[in-house]
Amino acid sequence: MTHRLNLNRRTVIKGMMLASAATLVPPWIRAETRPMMRTIPSSGERIPSVGLGTWITFNVGQDPVLLDERAAVMQAFFEDGGAMIDSSPMYGSSQATVGYGLDKLGYPESLFSADKVWTGNPNRRQSQIAESLDDWRQEHFDLLQVHNLVAWRDHLPRLQKMKANGEIRYVGITTSDGRRHDQFESIMRSERIDFAQLSYNILNREAEKRLLPLARDEGIAVIANRPFQQDRLTQWLADKPLPPWADELKATSWAQILLKFILGHPAITCVIPATTRVDHVRENLAAAREPLPDAAMRERMAAFVRDLA
Amino acid sequence: MTFWERYRPEELLLFSEQVYWRLFDLHNQAWWPAPIIALLLGGGLILATVRPTPARLRVCLGGLATLWVFVGFAYLNARYATINWAARYAVPLFVVEAVLLVAAALFPGTGRVRDHRRAWPGLVGPGLIVYAVILHPLTALSRETGLSGAEVFGLTPDPLAIATLGTLSLSGNRLPAMALSAAPTIWLLVSATTLFALDSILAWVPLCAVVLAWAALLNPR
Ligand SMILES: NC(=O)c1ccc[n+]([C@@H]2O[C@H](COP(=O)([O-])OP(=O)(O)OC[C@H]3O[C@@H](n4cnc5c(N)ncnc54)[C@H](OP(=O)(O)O)[C@@H]3O)[C@@H](O)[C@H]2O)c1
């Protein structure tokens, strides 16, 4: 999925070593520890259903210690079968941190790069995309999204043209925290988009009313952002005992319960929790395994958490 | 405490508290031994303003002008902007303040020192300067980085802005002093907002500095 920029001898050899190491693990064991895959409706391509967000967590500037720590998070992410990394020019140095990690890890083949266009000035678009690619140390993005619908009328046709030219593979739009859902919905109905990214979590279920059913009808893949409401949910739940039904879901933490709730909705293609920690990234990927809650169980989960709140 | 009570409107923050404080560590390392030189300069500012004369005050304003340019480019533009793209928009504010300080240093009138320096408004200035130069760096002791991540006067914006307000509050020419206090005040309010959003108790420091400085600036005694 990835488009490598610096393919030198060392990275090729490193990649071959990693690949051969991976083949030493029996396939049934690997399958067991891989996150569940979901299909992108517009292409039929299957991607892992847990990705990695980068807002705040990957904005570490040029701090060498923190750059290496984030690269370690990315390494664990790829080792455990992750693919989609989501970033934006709005996120400070996050794109460059991803680029640093990709370079350090030898540009993992499984990367699914999801970035955004975030400018109100259409003349700035191309230079912004070029700078983002530079930061990511990539030649192409898999997915480009119009961030928060900023100047979407200008950007969407151009992104569609880029897709037609083979410069990107998918086009999307994003929003968060329930903002501009009416407009979001009308774009989902009227424009040819592959991905819709929106906020969805156990306490923010607004998208269930119209956007998620619409995504299924229109064949649009959905990326769920802010699964933990930017750590407020996980922090608030941290000192609360796990509910008795956590075992039924094979969930070992609140984070996994929250992710399983999201993945239990059939319209969700990928959820993108952000983290600074290796143990958390592994825990998040491990949430994308059976069993997932059905509709009745999801109601039970939401009611339980709502009561706690 | 329920979830809804915990919900805070800090959506615009792009970085974590850890990354923010570690920037000062990186800055001190990159400019070493400048922190020592800056501390010596700060010592000079303290000595000059304990017993201010018009000439001393003007030299201090000129010196502060240089530091505003330096901090604007070396800290805001080269370092803070790596985690906060909005920091670049503050650089012109720092340059304007430097130009105004130079102008003030060149005009003999601005050197006039306030009367009644023993009354409380006269003590605010030296107090703020001593805090900015000596005490503010020590707040780093409460953090992971320790003193290597200290916010040093002359190298970082908050102590520079606090010391500048302190110096200006010593001026007997209140109107120009208030005009020159606008940029440091704006910066300190921005800084307080950032620190409140990061949930840091230190957010009260820039806020209190502004309140104290303006209380002194507005008081004719
Ligand atoms: N409009 C848009 O396009 C838009 C808007 C918002 C977000 N997004 C995207 O969505 C991503 C995710 O949203 P978000 O960053 O707002 O927040 P989030 O993913 O809801 O929460 C991130 C926080 O959760 C914590 N966390 C992660 N895994 C955990 C675990 N297993 N256990 C406990 N805590 C855990 C992390 O802390 P630790 O570091 O301690 O793990 C981090 O502080 C963003 O990074 C961004 O890529 C897009």
Short mmCIF file of C-alpha atoms and ligand atoms in Angstrom, two decimals, chain A residues 52-57 86-88 91 116 145-148 174-177 179 197 199 201 224-232 234-235 253 255-256 259 272-277 279-281 283-284, ligand 1:
data_model
loop_
_atom_site.label_atom_id
_atom_site.label_comp_id
_atom_site.label_asym_id
_atom_site.label_seq_id
_atom_site.Cartn_x
_atom_site.Cartn_y
_atom_site.Cartn_z
CA LEU A 52 -3.48 4.97 14.39
CA GLY A 53 -4.38 8.64 14.92
CA THR A 54 -1.63 11.24 15.36
CA TRP A 55 -3.31 14.36 16.73
CA ILE A 56 -1.37 15.73 19.75
CA THR A 57 0.29 12.39 20.41
CA ASP A 86 -4.13 9.26 9.90
CA SER A 87 -2.60 12.73 10.05
CA SER A 88 -3.07 16.28 8.84
CA TYR A 91 -1.33 18.57 13.57
CA LYS A 116 -5.73 15.66 4.76
CA GLN A 145 -9.42 13.84 2.94
CA VAL A 146 -10.82 17.34 3.08
CA HIS A 147 -10.19 18.24 6.72
CA ASN A 148 -13.31 19.47 8.51
CA THR A 174 -13.73 14.55 7.69
CA THR A 175 -15.54 16.15 10.56
CA SER A 176 -15.43 15.76 14.32
CA ASP A 177 -17.54 16.13 17.44
CA ARG A 179 -19.89 19.51 13.66
CA GLN A 197 -14.30 10.30 8.77
CA SER A 199 -16.41 11.19 15.57
CA ASN A 201 -17.83 6.61 20.43
CA ALA A 224 -14.22 6.65 13.40
CA ASN A 225 -12.11 9.34 15.08
CA ARG A 226 -11.93 10.32 18.77
CA PRO A 227 -12.90 6.85 20.02
CA PHE A 228 -11.81 7.84 23.53
CA GLN A 229 -12.92 11.45 23.22
CA GLN A 230 -9.24 12.39 23.29
CA ASP A 231 -8.47 10.38 26.45
CA ARG A 232 -11.30 11.86 28.52
CA THR A 234 -10.31 6.39 29.14
CA GLN A 235 -9.19 8.63 32.01
CA SER A 253 -9.55 -3.08 29.49
CA ALA A 255 -10.10 0.89 26.01
CA GLN A 256 -10.91 -2.45 24.39
CA LEU A 259 -13.19 0.09 20.66
CA ILE A 272 -8.17 5.36 14.65
CA PRO A 273 -7.22 5.74 18.33
CA ALA A 274 -4.15 7.89 18.98
CA THR A 275 -1.54 6.89 21.54
CA THR A 276 1.97 7.62 22.75
CA ARG A 277 2.40 4.15 24.25
CA ASP A 279 1.36 -1.20 25.28
CA HIS A 280 -1.69 0.88 24.36
CA VAL A 281 -1.21 0.50 20.61
CA GLU A 283 -4.03 -3.30 23.30
CA ASN A 284 -5.99 -1.24 20.77
N1 LIG C 1 -11.57 16.42 11.97
C1 LIG C 1 -10.70 15.45 11.91
O1 LIG C 1 -10.23 15.10 10.86
C2 LIG C 1 -10.27 14.77 13.17
C3 LIG C 1 -10.68 15.29 14.41
C4 LIG C 1 -10.28 14.63 15.58
C5 LIG C 1 -9.47 13.49 15.48
N2 LIG C 1 -9.07 13.04 14.25
C6 LIG C 1 -8.20 11.84 14.14
O2 LIG C 1 -8.64 10.86 15.06
C7 LIG C 1 -7.57 10.46 15.91
C8 LIG C 1 -8.06 9.98 17.24
O3 LIG C 1 -8.75 10.99 17.97
P1 LIG C 1 -8.09 11.79 19.20
O4 LIG C 1 -6.62 11.95 18.95
O5 LIG C 1 -8.89 13.01 19.38
O6 LIG C 1 -8.27 10.96 20.50
P2 LIG C 1 -8.58 9.46 20.94
O7 LIG C 1 -7.99 8.49 19.99
O8 LIG C 1 -10.03 9.42 21.24
O9 LIG C 1 -7.77 9.42 22.32
C9 LIG C 1 -6.39 9.52 22.37
C10 LIG C 1 -5.96 9.35 23.79
O10 LIG C 1 -6.37 8.08 24.26
C11 LIG C 1 -5.34 7.50 25.04
N3 LIG C 1 -5.29 6.06 24.76
C12 LIG C 1 -5.06 5.45 23.57
N4 LIG C 1 -5.09 4.12 23.70
C13 LIG C 1 -5.34 3.86 25.00
C14 LIG C 1 -5.48 2.68 25.76
N5 LIG C 1 -5.37 1.49 25.19
N6 LIG C 1 -5.72 2.79 27.09
C15 LIG C 1 -5.82 4.01 27.68
N7 LIG C 1 -5.70 5.16 27.01
C16 LIG C 1 -5.46 5.10 25.68
C17 LIG C 1 -4.07 8.13 24.58
O11 LIG C 1 -3.21 8.29 25.70
P3 LIG C 1 -1.80 7.47 25.74
O12 LIG C 1 -0.89 8.25 24.89
O13 LIG C 1 -1.45 7.47 27.17
O14 LIG C 1 -2.08 6.10 25.21
C18 LIG C 1 -4.48 9.46 23.98
O15 LIG C 1 -4.23 10.52 24.85
C19 LIG C 1 -6.70 11.72 15.93
O16 LIG C 1 -5.43 11.45 16.42
C20 LIG C 1 -6.76 12.14 14.49
O17 LIG C 1 -5.87 11.38 13.70
C21 LIG C 1 -9.47 13.65 13.11
#
